[in-house]
Structures are given as C-alpha cells and as structure tokens.
Tab-separated table of C-alpha atoms in Angstrom:
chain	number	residue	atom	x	y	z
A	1	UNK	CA	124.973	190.682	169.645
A	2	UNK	CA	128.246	189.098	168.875
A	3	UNK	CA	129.499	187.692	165.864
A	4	UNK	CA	131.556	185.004	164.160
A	5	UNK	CA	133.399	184.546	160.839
A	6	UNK	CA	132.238	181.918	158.687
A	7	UNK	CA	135.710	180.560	159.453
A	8	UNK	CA	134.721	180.547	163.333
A	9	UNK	CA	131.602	178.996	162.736
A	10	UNK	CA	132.699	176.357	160.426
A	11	UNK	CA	135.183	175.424	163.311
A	12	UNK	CA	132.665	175.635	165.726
A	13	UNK	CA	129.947	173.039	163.493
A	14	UNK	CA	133.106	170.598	163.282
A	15	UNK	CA	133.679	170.769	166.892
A	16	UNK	CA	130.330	169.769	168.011
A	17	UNK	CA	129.971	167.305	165.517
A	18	UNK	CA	132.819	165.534	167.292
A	19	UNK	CA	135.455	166.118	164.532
A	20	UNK	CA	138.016	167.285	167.529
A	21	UNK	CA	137.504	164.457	169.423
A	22	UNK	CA	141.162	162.230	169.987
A	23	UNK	CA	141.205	158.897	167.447
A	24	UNK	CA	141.240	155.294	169.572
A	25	UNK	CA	143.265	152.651	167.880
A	26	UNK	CA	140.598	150.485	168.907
A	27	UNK	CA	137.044	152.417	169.458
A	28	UNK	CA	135.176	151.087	172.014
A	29	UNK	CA	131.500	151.762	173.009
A	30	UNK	CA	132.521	154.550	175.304
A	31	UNK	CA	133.962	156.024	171.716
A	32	UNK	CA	131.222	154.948	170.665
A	33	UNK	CA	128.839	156.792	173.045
A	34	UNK	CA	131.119	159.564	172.686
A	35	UNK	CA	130.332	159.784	169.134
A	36	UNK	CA	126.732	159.400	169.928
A	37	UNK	CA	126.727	162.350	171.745
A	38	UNK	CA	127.934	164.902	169.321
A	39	UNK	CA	125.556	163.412	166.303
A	40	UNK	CA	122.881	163.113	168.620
A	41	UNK	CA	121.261	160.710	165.928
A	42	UNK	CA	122.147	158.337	163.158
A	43	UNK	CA	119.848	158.646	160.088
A	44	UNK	CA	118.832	155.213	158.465
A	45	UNK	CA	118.294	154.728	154.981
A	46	UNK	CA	118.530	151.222	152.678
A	47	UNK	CA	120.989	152.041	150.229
A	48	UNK	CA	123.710	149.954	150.465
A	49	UNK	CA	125.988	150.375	147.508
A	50	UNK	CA	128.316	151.323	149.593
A	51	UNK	CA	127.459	150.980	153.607
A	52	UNK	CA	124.705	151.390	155.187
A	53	UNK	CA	124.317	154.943	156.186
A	54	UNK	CA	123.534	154.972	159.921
A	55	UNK	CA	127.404	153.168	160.187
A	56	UNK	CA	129.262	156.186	158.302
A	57	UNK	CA	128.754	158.949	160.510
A	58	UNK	CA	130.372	156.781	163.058
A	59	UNK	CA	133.726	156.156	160.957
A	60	UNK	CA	133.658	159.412	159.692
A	61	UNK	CA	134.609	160.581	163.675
A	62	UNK	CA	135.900	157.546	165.068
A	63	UNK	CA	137.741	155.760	161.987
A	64	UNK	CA	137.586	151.591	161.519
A	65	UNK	CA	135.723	150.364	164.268
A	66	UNK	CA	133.681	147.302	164.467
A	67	UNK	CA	130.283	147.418	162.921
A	68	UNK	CA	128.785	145.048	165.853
A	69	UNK	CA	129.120	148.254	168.658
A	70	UNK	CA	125.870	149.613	167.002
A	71	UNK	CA	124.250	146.485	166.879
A	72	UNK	CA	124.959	145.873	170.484
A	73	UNK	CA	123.727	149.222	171.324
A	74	UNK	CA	120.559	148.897	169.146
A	75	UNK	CA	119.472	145.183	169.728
A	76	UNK	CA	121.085	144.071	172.969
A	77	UNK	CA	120.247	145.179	177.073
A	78	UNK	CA	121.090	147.276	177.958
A	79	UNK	CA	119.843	148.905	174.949
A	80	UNK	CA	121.583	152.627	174.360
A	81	UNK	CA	119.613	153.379	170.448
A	82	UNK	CA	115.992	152.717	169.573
A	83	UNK	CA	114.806	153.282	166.016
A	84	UNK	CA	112.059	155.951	164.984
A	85	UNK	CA	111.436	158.913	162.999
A	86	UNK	CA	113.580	161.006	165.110
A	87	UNK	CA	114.701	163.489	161.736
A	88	UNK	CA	113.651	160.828	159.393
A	89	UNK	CA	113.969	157.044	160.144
A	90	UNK	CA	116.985	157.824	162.652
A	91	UNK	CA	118.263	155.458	165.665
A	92	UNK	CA	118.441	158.127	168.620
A	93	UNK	CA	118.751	157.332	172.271
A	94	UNK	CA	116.397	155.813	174.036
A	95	UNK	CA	115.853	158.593	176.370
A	96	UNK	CA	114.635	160.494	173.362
A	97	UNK	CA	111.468	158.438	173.089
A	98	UNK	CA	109.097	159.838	176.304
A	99	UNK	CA	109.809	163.223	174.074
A	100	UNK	CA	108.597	161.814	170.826
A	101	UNK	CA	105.258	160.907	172.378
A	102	UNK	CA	104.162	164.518	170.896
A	103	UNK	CA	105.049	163.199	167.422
A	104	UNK	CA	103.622	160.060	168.041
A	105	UNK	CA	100.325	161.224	168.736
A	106	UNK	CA	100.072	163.904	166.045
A	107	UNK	CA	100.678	160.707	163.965
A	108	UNK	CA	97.994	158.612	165.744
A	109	UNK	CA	95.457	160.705	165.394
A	110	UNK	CA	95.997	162.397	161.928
A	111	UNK	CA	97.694	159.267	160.350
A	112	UNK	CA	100.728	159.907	157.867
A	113	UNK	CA	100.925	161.071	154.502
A	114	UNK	CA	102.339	157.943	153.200
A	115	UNK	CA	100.431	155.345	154.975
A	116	UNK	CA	97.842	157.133	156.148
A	117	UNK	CA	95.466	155.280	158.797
A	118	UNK	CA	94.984	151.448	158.829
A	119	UNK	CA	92.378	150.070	156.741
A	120	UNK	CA	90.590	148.451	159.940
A	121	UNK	CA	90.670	148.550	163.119
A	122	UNK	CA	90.383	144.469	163.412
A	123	UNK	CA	93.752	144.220	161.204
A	124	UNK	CA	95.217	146.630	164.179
A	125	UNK	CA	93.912	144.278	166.810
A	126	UNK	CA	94.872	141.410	165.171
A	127	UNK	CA	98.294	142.938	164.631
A	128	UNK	CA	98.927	143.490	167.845
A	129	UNK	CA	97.114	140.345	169.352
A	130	UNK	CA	100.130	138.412	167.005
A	131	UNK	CA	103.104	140.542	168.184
A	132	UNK	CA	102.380	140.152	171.700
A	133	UNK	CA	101.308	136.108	170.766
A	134	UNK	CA	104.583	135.331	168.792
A	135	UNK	CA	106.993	138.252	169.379
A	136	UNK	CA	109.115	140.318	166.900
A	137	UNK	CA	108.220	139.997	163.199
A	138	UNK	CA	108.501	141.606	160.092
A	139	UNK	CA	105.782	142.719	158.245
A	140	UNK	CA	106.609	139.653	155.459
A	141	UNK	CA	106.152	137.277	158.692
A	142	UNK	CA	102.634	139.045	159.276
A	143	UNK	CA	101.218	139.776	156.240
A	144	UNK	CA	97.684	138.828	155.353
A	145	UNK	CA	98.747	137.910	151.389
A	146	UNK	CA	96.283	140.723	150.099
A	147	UNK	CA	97.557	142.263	146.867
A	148	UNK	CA	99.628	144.898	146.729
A	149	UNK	CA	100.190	148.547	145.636
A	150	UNK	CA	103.197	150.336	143.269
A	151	UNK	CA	102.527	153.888	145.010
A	152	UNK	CA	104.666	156.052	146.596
A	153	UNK	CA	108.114	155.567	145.328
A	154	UNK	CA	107.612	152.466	143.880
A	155	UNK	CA	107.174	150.456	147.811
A	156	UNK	CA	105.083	147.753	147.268
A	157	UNK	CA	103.622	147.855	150.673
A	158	UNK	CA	101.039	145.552	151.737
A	159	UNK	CA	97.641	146.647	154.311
A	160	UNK	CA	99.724	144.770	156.766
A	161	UNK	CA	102.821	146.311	156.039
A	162	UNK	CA	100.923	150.284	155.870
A	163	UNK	CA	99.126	149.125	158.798
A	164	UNK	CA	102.327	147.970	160.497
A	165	UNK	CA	104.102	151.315	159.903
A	166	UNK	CA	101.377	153.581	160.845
A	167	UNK	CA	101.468	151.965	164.783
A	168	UNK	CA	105.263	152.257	164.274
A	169	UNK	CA	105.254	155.637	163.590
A	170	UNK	CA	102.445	156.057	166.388
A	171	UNK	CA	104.579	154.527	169.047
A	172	UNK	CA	101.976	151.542	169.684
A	173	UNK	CA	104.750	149.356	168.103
A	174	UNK	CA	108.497	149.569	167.904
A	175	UNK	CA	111.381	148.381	166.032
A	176	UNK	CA	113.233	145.715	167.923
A	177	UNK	CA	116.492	144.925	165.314
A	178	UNK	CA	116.310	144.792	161.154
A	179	UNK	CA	116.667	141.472	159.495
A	180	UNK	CA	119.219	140.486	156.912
A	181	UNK	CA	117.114	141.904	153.960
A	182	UNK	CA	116.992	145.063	156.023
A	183	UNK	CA	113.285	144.364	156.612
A	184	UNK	CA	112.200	146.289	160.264
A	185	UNK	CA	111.272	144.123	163.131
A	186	UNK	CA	108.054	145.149	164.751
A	187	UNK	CA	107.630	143.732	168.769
A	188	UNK	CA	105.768	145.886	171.523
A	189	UNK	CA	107.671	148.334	173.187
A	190	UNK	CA	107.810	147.235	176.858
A	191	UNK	CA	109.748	144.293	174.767
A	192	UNK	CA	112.404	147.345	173.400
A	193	UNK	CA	112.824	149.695	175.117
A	194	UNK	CA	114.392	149.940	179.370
A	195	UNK	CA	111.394	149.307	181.823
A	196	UNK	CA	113.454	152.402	182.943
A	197	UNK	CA	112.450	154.725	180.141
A	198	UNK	CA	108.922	153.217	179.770
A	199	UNK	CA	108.340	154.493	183.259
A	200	UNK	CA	109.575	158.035	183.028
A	201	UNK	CA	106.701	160.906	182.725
A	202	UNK	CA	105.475	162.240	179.316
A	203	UNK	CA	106.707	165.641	178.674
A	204	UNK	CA	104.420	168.160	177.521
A	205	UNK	CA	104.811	168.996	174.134
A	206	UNK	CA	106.626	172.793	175.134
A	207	UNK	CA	108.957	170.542	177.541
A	208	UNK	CA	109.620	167.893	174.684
A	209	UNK	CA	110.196	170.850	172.283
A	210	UNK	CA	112.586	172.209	174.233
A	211	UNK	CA	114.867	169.551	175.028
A	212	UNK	CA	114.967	168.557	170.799
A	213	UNK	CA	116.052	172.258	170.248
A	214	UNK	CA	118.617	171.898	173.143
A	215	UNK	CA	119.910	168.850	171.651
A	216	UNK	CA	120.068	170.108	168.277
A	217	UNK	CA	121.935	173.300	169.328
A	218	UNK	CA	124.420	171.509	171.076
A	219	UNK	CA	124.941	168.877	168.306
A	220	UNK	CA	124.907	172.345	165.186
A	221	UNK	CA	127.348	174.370	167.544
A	222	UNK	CA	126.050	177.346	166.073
A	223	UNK	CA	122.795	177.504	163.522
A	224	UNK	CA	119.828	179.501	162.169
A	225	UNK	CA	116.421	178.969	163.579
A	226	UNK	CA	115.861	176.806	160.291
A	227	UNK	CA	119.128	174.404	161.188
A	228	UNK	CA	117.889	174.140	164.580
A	229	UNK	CA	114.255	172.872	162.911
A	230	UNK	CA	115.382	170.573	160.616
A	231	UNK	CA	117.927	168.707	163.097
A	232	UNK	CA	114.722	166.828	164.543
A	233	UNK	CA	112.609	167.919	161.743
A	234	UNK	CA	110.426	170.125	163.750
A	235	UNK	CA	107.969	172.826	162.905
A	236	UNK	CA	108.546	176.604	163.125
A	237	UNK	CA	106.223	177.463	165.811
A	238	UNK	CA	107.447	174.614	167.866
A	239	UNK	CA	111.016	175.472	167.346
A	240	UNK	CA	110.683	179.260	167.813
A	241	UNK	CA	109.337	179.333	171.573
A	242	UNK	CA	111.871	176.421	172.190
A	243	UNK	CA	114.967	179.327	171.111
A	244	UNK	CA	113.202	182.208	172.813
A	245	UNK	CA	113.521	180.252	176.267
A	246	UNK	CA	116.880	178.594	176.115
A	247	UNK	CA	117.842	182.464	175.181
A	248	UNK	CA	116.352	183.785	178.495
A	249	UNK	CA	118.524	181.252	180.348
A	250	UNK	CA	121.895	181.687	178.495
A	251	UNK	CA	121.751	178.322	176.977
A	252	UNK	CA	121.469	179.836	173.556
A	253	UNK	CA	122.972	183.757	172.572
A	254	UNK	CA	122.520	185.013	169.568
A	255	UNK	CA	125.238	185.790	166.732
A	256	UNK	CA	125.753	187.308	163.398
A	257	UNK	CA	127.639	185.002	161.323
A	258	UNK	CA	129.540	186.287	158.285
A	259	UNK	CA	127.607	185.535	154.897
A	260	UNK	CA	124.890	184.047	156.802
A	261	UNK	CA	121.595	186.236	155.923
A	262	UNK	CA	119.644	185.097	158.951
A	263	UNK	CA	120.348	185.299	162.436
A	264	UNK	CA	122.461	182.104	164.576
A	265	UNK	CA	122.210	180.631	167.586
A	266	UNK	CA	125.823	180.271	169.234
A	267	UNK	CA	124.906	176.856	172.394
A	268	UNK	CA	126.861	178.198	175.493
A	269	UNK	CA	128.860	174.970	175.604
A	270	UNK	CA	130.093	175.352	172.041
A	271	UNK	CA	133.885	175.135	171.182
A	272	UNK	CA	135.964	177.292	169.474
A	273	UNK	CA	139.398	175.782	168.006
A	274	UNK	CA	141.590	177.407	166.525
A	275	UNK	CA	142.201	175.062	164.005
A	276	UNK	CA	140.536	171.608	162.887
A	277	UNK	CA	143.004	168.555	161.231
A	278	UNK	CA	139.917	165.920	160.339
A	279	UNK	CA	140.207	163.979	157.216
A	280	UNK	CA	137.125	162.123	156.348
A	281	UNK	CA	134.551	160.848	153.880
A	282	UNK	CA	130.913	162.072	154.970
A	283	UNK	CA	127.557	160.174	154.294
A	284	UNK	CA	124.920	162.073	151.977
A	285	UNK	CA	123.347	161.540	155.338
A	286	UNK	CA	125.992	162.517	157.342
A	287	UNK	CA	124.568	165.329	160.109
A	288	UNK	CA	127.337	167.626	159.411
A	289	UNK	CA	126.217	167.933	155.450
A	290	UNK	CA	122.426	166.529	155.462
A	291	UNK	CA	121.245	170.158	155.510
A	292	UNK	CA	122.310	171.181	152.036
A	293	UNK	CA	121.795	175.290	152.486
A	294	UNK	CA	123.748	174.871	155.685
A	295	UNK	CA	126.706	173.123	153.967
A	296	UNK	CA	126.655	175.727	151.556
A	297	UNK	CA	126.488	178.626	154.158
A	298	UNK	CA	129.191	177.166	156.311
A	299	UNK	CA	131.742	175.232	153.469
A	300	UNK	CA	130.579	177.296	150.405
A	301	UNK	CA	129.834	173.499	148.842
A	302	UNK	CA	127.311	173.484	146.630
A	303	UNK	CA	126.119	169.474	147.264
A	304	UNK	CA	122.721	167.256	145.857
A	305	UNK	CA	122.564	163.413	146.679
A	306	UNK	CA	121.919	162.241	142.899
A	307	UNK	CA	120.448	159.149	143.959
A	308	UNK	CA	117.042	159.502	142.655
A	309	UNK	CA	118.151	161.630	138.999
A	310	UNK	CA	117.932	159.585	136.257
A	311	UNK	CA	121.440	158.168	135.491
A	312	UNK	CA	121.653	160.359	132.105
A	313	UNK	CA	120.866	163.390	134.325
A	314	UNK	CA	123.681	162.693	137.308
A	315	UNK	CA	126.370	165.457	137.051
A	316	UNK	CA	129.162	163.754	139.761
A	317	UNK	CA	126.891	159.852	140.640
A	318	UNK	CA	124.623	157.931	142.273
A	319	UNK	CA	126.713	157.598	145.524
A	320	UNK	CA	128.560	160.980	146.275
A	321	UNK	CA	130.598	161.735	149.273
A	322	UNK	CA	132.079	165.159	150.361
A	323	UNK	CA	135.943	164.723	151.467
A	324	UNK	CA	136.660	166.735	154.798
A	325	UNK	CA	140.306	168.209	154.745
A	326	UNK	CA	141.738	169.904	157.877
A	327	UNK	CA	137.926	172.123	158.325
A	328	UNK	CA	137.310	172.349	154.486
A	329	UNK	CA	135.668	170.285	151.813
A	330	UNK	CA	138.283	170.042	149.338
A	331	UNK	CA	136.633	167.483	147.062
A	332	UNK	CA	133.693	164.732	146.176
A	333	UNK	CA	134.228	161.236	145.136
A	334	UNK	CA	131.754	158.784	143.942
A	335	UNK	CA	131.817	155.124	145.413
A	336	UNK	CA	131.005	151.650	145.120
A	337	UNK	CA	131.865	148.682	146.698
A	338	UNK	CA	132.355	146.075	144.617
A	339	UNK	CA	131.853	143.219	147.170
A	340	UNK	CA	132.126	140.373	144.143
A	341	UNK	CA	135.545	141.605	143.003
A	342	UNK	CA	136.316	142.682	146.603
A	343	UNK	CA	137.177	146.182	145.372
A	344	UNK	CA	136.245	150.001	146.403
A	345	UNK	CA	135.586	151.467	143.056
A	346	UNK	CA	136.140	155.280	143.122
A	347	UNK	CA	133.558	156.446	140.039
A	348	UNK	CA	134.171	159.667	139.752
A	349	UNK	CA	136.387	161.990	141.494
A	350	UNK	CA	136.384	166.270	141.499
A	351	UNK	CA	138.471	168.240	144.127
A	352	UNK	CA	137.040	171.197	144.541
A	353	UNK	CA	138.066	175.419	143.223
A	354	UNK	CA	141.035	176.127	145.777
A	355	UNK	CA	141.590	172.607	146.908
A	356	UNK	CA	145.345	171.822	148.318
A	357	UNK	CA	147.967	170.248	146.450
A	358	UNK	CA	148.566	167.233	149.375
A	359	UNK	CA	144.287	166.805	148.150
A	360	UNK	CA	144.843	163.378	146.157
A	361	UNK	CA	147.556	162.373	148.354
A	362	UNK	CA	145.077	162.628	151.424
A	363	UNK	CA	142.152	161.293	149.668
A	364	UNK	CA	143.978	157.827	148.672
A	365	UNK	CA	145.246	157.128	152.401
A	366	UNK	CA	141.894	157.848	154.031
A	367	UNK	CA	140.303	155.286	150.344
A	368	UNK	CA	142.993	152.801	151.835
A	369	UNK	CA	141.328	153.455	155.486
A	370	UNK	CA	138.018	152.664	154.422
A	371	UNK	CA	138.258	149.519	151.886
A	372	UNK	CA	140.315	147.780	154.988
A	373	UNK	CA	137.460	149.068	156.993
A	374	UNK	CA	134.993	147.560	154.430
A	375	UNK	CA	136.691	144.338	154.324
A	376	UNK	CA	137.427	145.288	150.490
A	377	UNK	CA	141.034	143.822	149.168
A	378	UNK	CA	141.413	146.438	146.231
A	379	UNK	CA	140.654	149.887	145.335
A	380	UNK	CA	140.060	150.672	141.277
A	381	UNK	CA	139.811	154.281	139.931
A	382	UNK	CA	137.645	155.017	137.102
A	383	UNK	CA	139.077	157.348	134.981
A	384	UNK	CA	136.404	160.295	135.555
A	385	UNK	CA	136.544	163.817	137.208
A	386	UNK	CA	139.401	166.133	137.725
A	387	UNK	CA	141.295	164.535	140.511
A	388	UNK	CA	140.692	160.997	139.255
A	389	UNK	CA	143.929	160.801	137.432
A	390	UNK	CA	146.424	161.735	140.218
A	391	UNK	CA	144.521	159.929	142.774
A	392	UNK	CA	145.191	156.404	140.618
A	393	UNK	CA	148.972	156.329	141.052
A	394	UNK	CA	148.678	157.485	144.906
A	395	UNK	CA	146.339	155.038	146.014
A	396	UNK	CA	147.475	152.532	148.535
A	397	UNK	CA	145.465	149.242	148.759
A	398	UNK	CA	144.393	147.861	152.026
C-alpha cells in the first residue's frame, strides 16, 4: 500500500475537480464540457440570495462565463444535462440516466420518504394522459386545486404536485427546463432526453453501481469508501463491491493518506501537481466542499451551511462561501447580492488561523470578478469578521 500526504492528496482532490485546468478569456461549451467532466454533476438547490447554485461550481473553475451555456446544455438538442436526483436534485449527463434506472425503481416501488406514493392511481393516469396531451407543465399548470399541506419543511405541496414528484423521481416523468419562479417542468422523457440514450440497454444494478463509483473516483481523485458513497449518494453495500472490482483491475489502488483514519482510494488517472495557484469562491454546494468531514480531512476547515439555523444562532451567515487560495482555504465570506441597489454585499468576512498576508488583497480582486460576473455595479463591506476591515479599502468595483 502506498501513501500520500494530506498535502498530496489535497493537490490531487483540486486536480480532479478541474482546479488545474488553463482559464479561457471567453469559456465556451467545450470549457464548459470540460468542466462537466471533472464535477461530474451540478447540485441544484433554490436559494438564490446570491446565484443559483448549480451555476457556481462552473465559475468557480472556469471564471465569468455566460450563464446561457448551461441552459443550452440542459434545455436545448442536443441536450448534454438532464435533471434528477443524481446526489440530490443534481443536473448530470444524460448518459447517466440508463444507470439511474436502479434508483428509479427502488423509488417506484417503495415510494419516497417525502412524497411517498401517489394518492391514486387515476391522478397518475390522468397525469400522464395531460403531459403527453399538452406537453411540459409545472405542477401549478396541473394541479387539481385540492388543499394543501405545511409538512416537510414548510413545502406546501399539493396531491398533484407529491404525485408529480414521485413519477419524477421514478423516471416515468422528467424535467424538461425550470420556469422563471424556478418551478420544475414535468414532460415525458422520450420528449427530454436523446432517442439515443432512451435506446441504450439497462444496466444491471452491479454494472450501474460500478460505473457511479468509477465516476465518483475519478471526479474525488483520491477518497474513503464513504467519499466515494456520498458522491452519488449511494449505499454501502452497493458502493463496497463497486471498489473491490475496480481494485482487481487497477482502476482504483489503495492508499494511506496522512491524518485520514480510514483507508483511500487513489483513481489510476489521478494527477499529482506539484503545486495548485486557484483562487476561487466555492458554493456550500460546491463538489469540492459539499462533503463536510472530507473538507475537514483534506483542508483542516471546519465548515456548516447556516442556512437553516435560526438567524440568532448563525456564527459566520446565512450564505457562506469558503475562499480557495493557491490549494488552501484561507478564509469564508458571507454574501448577498443586492440586485435593487446593484451591489455584492460582503456580510461577514473571517480569514482563516495561518491565512497569507496577500489574503484580503486576493479576496477583493476575485469580489471584483464575481459582481462583474453577476451583473452587480458595486461591492459594500459590512463591517463584520476579522478580515472585513482590510478587505474594505482593497476592494475594486466592477
């Protein structure tokens, strides 16, 4: 068994996340499908205080690029991304989908814990009859008007909306765009996704495993059996097998890492450099940090989205975002985009124990970056956390 340094590894988990890869002045949708490549998928989620979080992986590696490349490759032929619950809501490729049929029946025939099965199978019929009738719509355009519930989370979800989202997550249904108020789009899938993909054979479920674990390994670099689980949020015993082969054929060899307590999987196409110069702002759903113990293990950053903790209870915001310095995380900031005023708002701001002195200096070009990037015209520091007062004078509007 060989072994890495947490340095090495760290290095490594940049690499494959595609924070090597050369900047384009203008990124295309080859950059684009670069990018793709090393995320492997884009989680979704409705927040939008400050973008939408399936676009920030995307300028976290490529920098400013225009917003319309993932529509085009999500909504338009020939269509690259199809939405589903590939970790959680997630665009992924569309070749992903013949080995998601496993997940989709586990869903179809044991329901979901949050929607559970449809109230009647006439409401599914008549569901269906309608989409294949009239085309995409939105649960709103197809609801019956029957009252609806507070639970879970506070959605007020509809029998046609549960309904909806259980042959969704099924694969009976699929998402063809999202509307303006972020609301999903429901058509049929030979309407979504390539006649081309539609047509390709159904995996068994030890096949689909293994090409999910594959994927994840090459998209981690190097990670624990548990990292390699949650990429496509998998189960154990599915994941486990899945290692044991791609180890028999050299995809996979396994490592010690330095600090890590459990044993890591190093992919055979994995890079080594021997030194990474990124400078970014991640997502809380950024792949490189969505794993919180694996952030820790590999950046020593001890990170929690705050979103859902009471405001009195937040210790850095509601919108946090690690800062990504050369192949450390040298600080957090917390944002909001003002679109009224036009103006990034930095919230909060905390470099982290050891961080550089060039930190603040670094952080305000890369603020400048992404209010131009957000159409923004001014940036306004708050006067909170550590590095919020030396960041003011540096900042450089757009």
């Amino acid at each position: 068994m060989s072994s890495l340094s947490r340095a090495q590894a760290r290095r490594v988990a940049l690499a494959a996340q595609g924070f090597l890869d050369p900047a384009h002045a203008a990124p295309t949708m080859r950059t684009f499908a670069r990018t793709l490549e090393r995320t492997g998928v884009l989680q979704i989620d409705s927040v939008n205080v400050l973008q939408r979080a399936h676009y920030m992986p995307l300028y976290s590696r490529m920098g400013p690029y225009d917003p319309a490349l993932l529509q085009r490759a999500s909504e338009r032929k020939p269509r690259r991304l199809v939405e589903y619950w590939a970790h959680v809501a997630a665009f992924m490729p569309v070749e992903l989908w013949p080995h998601m049929q496993f997940r989709m029946r586990k869903f179809r025939d044991e329901g979901h814990e949050w929607m559970g099965f449809p109230d009647s199978d006439e409401l599914v019929a008549s569901l269906l009859a309608e989409l294949r009738e009239r085309g995409g719509r939105t649960s709103r355009d197809l609801d019956d008007g029957l009252p609806r519930t507070r639970a879970h989370w506070g959605w007020n979800w509809s029998r046609t909306k549960r309904a909806l989202e259980y042959l969704f997550a099924a694969g009976s249904i699929a998402v063809t765009s999202r509307n303006a108020a972020f609301e999903r789009v429901f058509d049929l899938p030979e309407r979504v996704l390539p006649a081309e993909v539609l047509a390709m054979p159904t995996p068994s479920d030890e096949e689909a495993h293994l090409e999910l674990v594959r994927r994840a390994a090459r998209s981690h670099g190097v990670g624990t059996l548990n990292d390699l689980r949650d990429y496509y949020r998998m189960h154990v015993s599915q994941v486990r097998p899945a290692v044991a082969a791609l180890l028999d054929s050299g995809e996979l060899q396994r490592v010690e890492v330095e600090g890590w307590s459990q044993p890591a999987y190093l992919h055979r196409d994995a890079r080594l450099p021997r030194r990474v110069r990124a400078r970014a702002l991640l997502s809380p759903f950024d792949p490189l940090v969505w794993q919180r113990a694996r952030t820790e293990n590999l950046f020593d950053f001890f990170y929690r989205i705050e979103i859902y903790t009471p405001a009195h209870k937040r210790v850095h915001g509601y919108y946090v975002l690690p800062f990504l310095l050369g192949e450390h995380l040298v600080g957090r900031v917390d944002l909001k985009a003002d679109r009224a005023a036009s103006t990034l708002v930095v919230k909060g701001a905390w470099a982290e124990p050891g961080a550089p002195d060039e930190t603040a200096a670094e952080l305000a070009t890369e603020l400048s970056r992404l209010a131009g990037w957000l159409g923004l015209d001014d940036i306004h520091v708050e006067p909170r956390g550590d590095l919020a007062e030396p960041l003011g004078p540096a900042v450089l509007r757009p």
